[in-house]
């Protein structure tokens, strides 16, 4: 068997709000949820499980590779919703996108404060 990434748990202040944020932003369908998790499933089968841990949430970085058409729609939603975004991870270029690695990218924060990156071309 080859190695593939299957799932991860993402800490959230409100698991339903965070899952809804990603579903709406990235145009993903609802997925079955259970126990302490609200789940969304990416197109490649990877499961994102949102949970509310009883500890202070530390910022994590999550990057999503998306196609150009979805990038356009997602970036429009970011702007329409007034979500702060940057062209760089240091947050020095607000309200911009980048053209790194032959594609486009943007950084913003999700409802729990995690750093989210959307890119249209992989780094490698």
Coordinates of N, CA and C in Angstrom, one line a residue:
X1 N 0.9 -1.2 0.0 CA 0.0 0.0 0.0 C 0.9 1.2 0.0
X2 N 0.5 2.2 -0.8 CA 1.2 3.5 -0.8 C 0.8 4.3 0.4
X3 N 1.5 5.3 0.7 CA 1.2 6.2 1.8 C 0.3 7.4 1.3
X4 N -0.8 7.6 1.9 CA -1.7 8.7 1.5 C -2.1 9.4 2.8
X5 N -2.4 10.7 2.7 CA -2.9 11.4 3.9 C -4.4 11.2 4.0
X6 N -4.9 10.8 5.2 CA -6.3 10.4 5.3 C -7.2 11.4 6.1
X7 N -6.7 11.9 7.2 CA -7.5 12.9 8.0 C -6.6 13.6 9.0
X8 N -7.2 14.7 9.4 CA -6.6 15.5 10.5 C -7.7 16.1 11.3
X9 N -7.3 16.4 12.6 CA -8.3 17.1 13.5 C -7.8 18.6 13.6
X10 N -8.7 19.5 13.3 CA -8.4 20.9 13.4 C -9.1 21.5 14.6
X11 N -8.4 22.1 15.5 CA -8.9 22.7 16.7 C -9.8 23.9 16.3
X12 N -10.9 24.0 16.9 CA -11.9 25.1 16.6 C -12.5 25.7 17.8
X13 N -12.8 27.0 17.8 CA -13.6 27.6 18.9 C -15.0 27.1 18.8
X14 N -15.5 27.0 17.6 CA -16.9 26.5 17.3 C -16.7 25.6 16.1
X15 N -16.8 24.3 16.4 CA -16.5 23.3 15.3 C -17.5 23.5 14.1
X16 N -18.8 23.8 14.4 CA -19.8 23.9 13.3 C -19.5 25.1 12.5
X17 N -19.1 26.3 13.2 CA -18.8 27.5 12.4 C -17.6 27.3 11.5
X18 N -16.5 26.6 12.1 CA -15.3 26.4 11.3 C -15.6 25.5 10.1
X19 N -16.3 24.4 10.3 CA -16.7 23.5 9.2 C -17.5 24.3 8.1
X20 N -18.5 25.0 8.6 CA -19.3 25.8 7.6 C -18.4 26.8 6.8
X21 N -17.5 27.5 7.5 CA -16.6 28.4 6.8 C -15.9 27.8 5.7
X22 N -15.3 26.6 5.9 CA -14.5 25.9 4.9 C -15.5 25.4 3.8
X23 N -16.6 24.8 4.2 CA -17.5 24.3 3.2 C -18.0 25.4 2.2
X24 N -18.4 26.5 2.8 CA -18.9 27.6 2.0 C -17.8 28.2 1.1
X25 N -16.6 28.4 1.7 CA -15.5 29.1 1.0 C -15.0 28.2 -0.1
X26 N -14.8 26.9 0.1 CA -14.2 26.0 -0.8 C -15.3 25.2 -1.6
X27 N -16.5 25.5 -1.4 CA -17.6 24.8 -2.2 C -17.6 23.3 -2.0
X28 N -17.5 22.9 -0.7 CA -17.5 21.5 -0.4 C -18.8 21.0 0.2
X29 N -19.3 19.8 -0.1 CA -20.5 19.3 0.4 C -20.4 18.9 1.9
X30 N -21.5 18.8 2.6 CA -21.5 18.3 4.0 C -21.0 16.9 4.0
X31 N -20.4 16.5 5.1 CA -20.0 15.1 5.3 C -20.6 14.6 6.6
X32 N -20.8 13.2 6.7 CA -21.2 12.7 8.0 C -20.3 13.1 9.1
X33 N -20.9 13.4 10.3 CA -20.1 13.8 11.5 C -20.5 12.9 12.6
X34 N -19.7 12.8 13.6 CA -19.9 11.9 14.7 C -19.2 12.4 15.9
X35 N -19.6 12.0 17.1 CA -19.0 12.3 18.3 C -18.6 13.7 18.5
X36 N -17.4 14.0 18.8 CA -17.0 15.4 19.0 C -16.5 16.1 17.8
X37 N -16.8 15.5 16.6 CA -16.3 16.1 15.3 C -17.4 16.5 14.4
X38 N -17.1 17.7 13.8 CA -17.9 18.1 12.6 C -16.9 18.0 11.4
X39 N -17.3 17.2 10.5 CA -16.4 16.8 9.4 C -16.7 17.4 8.1
X40 N -15.7 17.6 7.3 CA -15.8 17.9 5.8 C -14.8 17.0 5.1
X41 N -15.2 16.7 3.9 CA -14.3 15.8 3.1 C -13.9 16.5 1.9
X42 N -12.6 16.5 1.6 CA -12.1 17.1 0.4 C -12.2 16.2 -0.8
X43 N -12.1 16.7 -2.0 CA -12.3 16.0 -3.2 C -11.4 14.7 -3.3
X44 N -10.3 14.7 -2.7 CA -9.4 13.6 -2.8 C -9.6 12.6 -1.6
X45 N -10.7 12.8 -0.9 CA -11.1 11.8 0.2 C -10.5 12.2 1.5
X46 N -9.7 13.2 1.6 CA -9.1 13.6 2.9 C -10.2 14.1 3.8
X47 N -10.3 13.7 5.0 CA -11.3 14.2 6.0 C -10.7 15.2 6.9
X48 N -11.3 16.4 7.0 CA -11.0 17.4 8.0 C -12.0 17.3 9.1
X49 N -11.5 17.1 10.3 CA -12.4 16.9 11.5 C -12.2 18.1 12.4
X50 N -13.3 18.9 12.6 CA -13.2 20.0 13.5 C -13.7 19.6 14.9
X51 N -12.9 20.0 15.9 CA -13.3 19.7 17.3 C -12.9 20.9 18.1
X52 N -13.6 20.9 19.3 CA -13.4 22.0 20.2 C -12.6 21.5 21.4
X53 N -11.3 21.6 21.4 CA -10.5 21.1 22.5 C -10.6 22.0 23.8
X54 N -10.4 21.4 24.9 CA -10.6 22.1 26.2 C -9.3 22.9 26.5
X55 N -8.5 23.3 25.5 CA -7.3 24.1 25.8 C -7.2 25.3 24.8
X56 N -6.3 26.2 25.1 CA -6.1 27.3 24.2 C -5.6 26.8 22.9
X57 N -6.2 27.4 21.8 CA -5.9 26.9 20.5 C -4.7 27.7 20.0
X58 N -3.7 26.9 19.5 CA -2.5 27.5 18.9 C -2.7 27.5 17.4
X59 N -2.2 28.6 16.8 CA -2.4 28.7 15.4 C -1.6 27.7 14.6
X60 N -2.2 27.1 13.6 CA -1.6 26.1 12.7 C -1.7 26.7 11.3
X61 N -1.0 26.1 10.4 CA -1.0 26.5 9.0 C -1.6 25.4 8.2
X62 N -2.6 25.7 7.4 CA -3.1 24.7 6.5 C -3.2 25.3 5.1
X63 N -2.6 24.6 4.1 CA -2.6 25.1 2.7 C -3.4 24.1 1.8
X64 N -4.2 24.7 0.9 CA -5.0 24.0 0.0 C -4.7 24.3 -1.4
X65 N -4.5 23.3 -2.2 CA -4.2 23.4 -3.6 C -5.6 23.4 -4.3
X66 N -5.9 24.4 -5.0 CA -7.2 24.5 -5.7 C -7.0 24.9 -7.2
X67 N -8.0 24.7 -8.0 CA -7.8 25.1 -9.4 C -8.1 26.6 -9.6
X68 N -7.7 27.1 -10.8 CA -7.8 28.5 -11.0 C -9.3 29.1 -10.9
X69 N -10.2 28.3 -11.4 CA -11.6 28.7 -11.3 C -12.1 28.8 -9.9
X70 N -11.8 27.8 -9.1 CA -12.2 27.9 -7.7 C -11.5 29.0 -6.9
X71 N -10.2 29.2 -7.3 CA -9.5 30.4 -6.7 C -10.2 31.7 -7.0
X72 N -10.6 31.9 -8.2 CA -11.3 33.1 -8.6 C -12.6 33.3 -7.7
X73 N -13.4 32.2 -7.6 CA -14.6 32.3 -6.8 C -14.3 32.5 -5.3
X74 N -13.4 31.8 -4.8 CA -13.0 31.9 -3.4 C -12.5 33.3 -3.1
X75 N -11.6 33.8 -3.9 CA -11.0 35.1 -3.7 C -12.1 36.2 -3.7
X76 N -13.1 36.0 -4.6 CA -14.2 36.9 -4.6 C -15.0 36.8 -3.3
X77 N -15.2 35.6 -2.8 CA -15.9 35.5 -1.5 C -15.2 36.1 -0.4
X78 N -13.9 35.9 -0.4 CA -13.0 36.6 0.7 C -13.3 38.1 0.7
X79 N -13.2 38.7 -0.5 CA -13.3 40.1 -0.6 C -14.8 40.6 -0.3
X80 N -15.8 39.8 -0.8 CA -17.2 40.2 -0.6 C -17.5 40.1 0.9
X81 N -16.9 39.2 1.6 CA -17.2 39.0 3.1 C -16.3 39.9 3.9
X82 N -15.4 40.6 3.3 CA -14.5 41.5 4.1 C -13.5 40.8 4.9
X83 N -13.1 39.6 4.5 CA -12.1 38.8 5.2 C -10.7 39.3 4.9
X84 N -10.0 39.7 5.9 CA -8.7 40.2 5.8 C -7.8 39.1 5.1
X85 N -7.0 39.5 4.1 CA -6.1 38.6 3.4 C -4.9 39.2 3.0
X86 N -3.9 38.4 2.7 CA -2.5 38.9 2.3 C -1.9 38.1 1.2
X87 N -1.0 38.7 0.5 CA -0.3 38.0 -0.5 C 0.9 37.2 0.1
X88 N 1.3 37.4 1.3 CA 2.4 36.8 1.9 C 2.1 36.2 3.3
X89 N 2.9 35.2 3.8 CA 2.6 34.7 5.1 C 3.0 35.6 6.2
X90 N 3.8 36.6 6.0 CA 4.2 37.6 7.0 C 3.2 38.6 7.2
X91 N 2.1 38.6 6.3 CA 1.0 39.6 6.4 C 1.5 41.0 6.2
X92 N 2.4 41.2 5.3 CA 2.9 42.6 5.0 C 2.3 43.1 3.7
X93 N 1.6 42.3 2.9 CA 1.0 42.8 1.7 C -0.6 42.5 1.7
X94 N -1.3 43.4 2.5 CA -2.7 43.2 2.6 C -3.5 43.4 1.3
X95 N -4.6 42.8 1.2 CA -5.6 42.9 0.1 C -4.9 42.6 -1.2
X96 N -4.0 41.7 -1.3 CA -3.3 41.3 -2.5 C -3.3 39.8 -2.6
X97 N -3.0 39.3 -3.8 CA -2.6 37.9 -4.0 C -1.2 37.8 -4.5
X98 N -0.6 36.6 -4.5 CA 0.8 36.5 -5.0 C 0.8 35.7 -6.3
X99 N 1.9 35.7 -7.0 CA 2.0 34.9 -8.3 C 3.2 34.0 -8.1
X100 N 3.3 33.3 -7.0 CA 4.5 32.5 -6.7 C 4.3 31.1 -7.5
X101 N 5.5 30.5 -7.8 CA 5.5 29.1 -8.3 C 4.7 28.9 -9.5
X102 N 4.5 30.0 -10.3 CA 3.8 29.9 -11.6 C 2.3 29.9 -11.4
X103 N 1.8 30.2 -10.2 CA 0.4 30.2 -10.0 C 0.0 31.4 -9.2
X104 N -1.1 31.3 -8.4 CA -1.5 32.4 -7.5 C -1.7 31.8 -6.2
X105 N -1.6 32.7 -5.2 CA -1.8 32.3 -3.8 C -2.3 33.5 -2.9
X106 N -3.0 33.1 -1.8 CA -3.5 34.1 -0.9 C -3.5 33.5 0.5
X107 N -3.3 34.3 1.5 CA -3.3 33.9 2.9 C -4.4 34.6 3.7
X108 N -5.1 33.9 4.6 CA -6.1 34.6 5.5 C -6.2 33.7 6.7
X109 N -7.1 34.1 7.7 CA -7.3 33.3 8.9 C -8.7 32.8 8.9
X110 N -8.8 31.6 9.5 CA -10.2 31.0 9.6 C -10.8 31.5 10.9
X111 N -12.0 31.1 11.3 CA -12.6 31.6 12.5 C -11.9 31.2 13.8
X112 N -11.1 30.2 13.8 CA -10.3 29.8 15.0 C -8.9 30.5 15.0
X113 N -8.6 31.3 14.0 CA -7.3 32.0 13.9 C -6.2 31.2 13.3
X114 N -6.5 30.1 12.6 CA -5.5 29.3 11.9 C -5.1 30.1 10.6
X115 N -3.9 30.0 10.2 CA -3.4 30.6 9.0 C -3.7 29.7 7.8
X116 N -4.5 30.2 6.9 CA -5.0 29.4 5.7 C -4.3 29.9 4.5
X117 N -3.8 29.0 3.6 CA -3.2 29.4 2.4 C -3.9 28.7 1.2
X118 N -4.2 29.4 0.2 CA -4.8 28.8 -1.0 C -3.8 29.0 -2.1
X119 N -3.5 28.0 -2.9 CA -2.5 28.1 -4.0 C -3.1 27.4 -5.2
X120 N -2.7 27.8 -6.4 CA -3.2 27.2 -7.6 C -2.1 26.3 -8.3
X121 N -0.9 26.3 -7.8 CA 0.2 25.5 -8.3 C 1.0 25.0 -7.1
X122 N 1.3 23.7 -7.1 CA 2.1 23.1 -6.0 C 3.5 23.7 -6.0
X123 N 4.1 23.8 -4.8 CA 5.5 24.3 -4.7 C 6.5 23.4 -5.4
X124 N 6.3 22.1 -5.4 CA 7.3 21.2 -6.0 C 6.6 20.5 -7.2

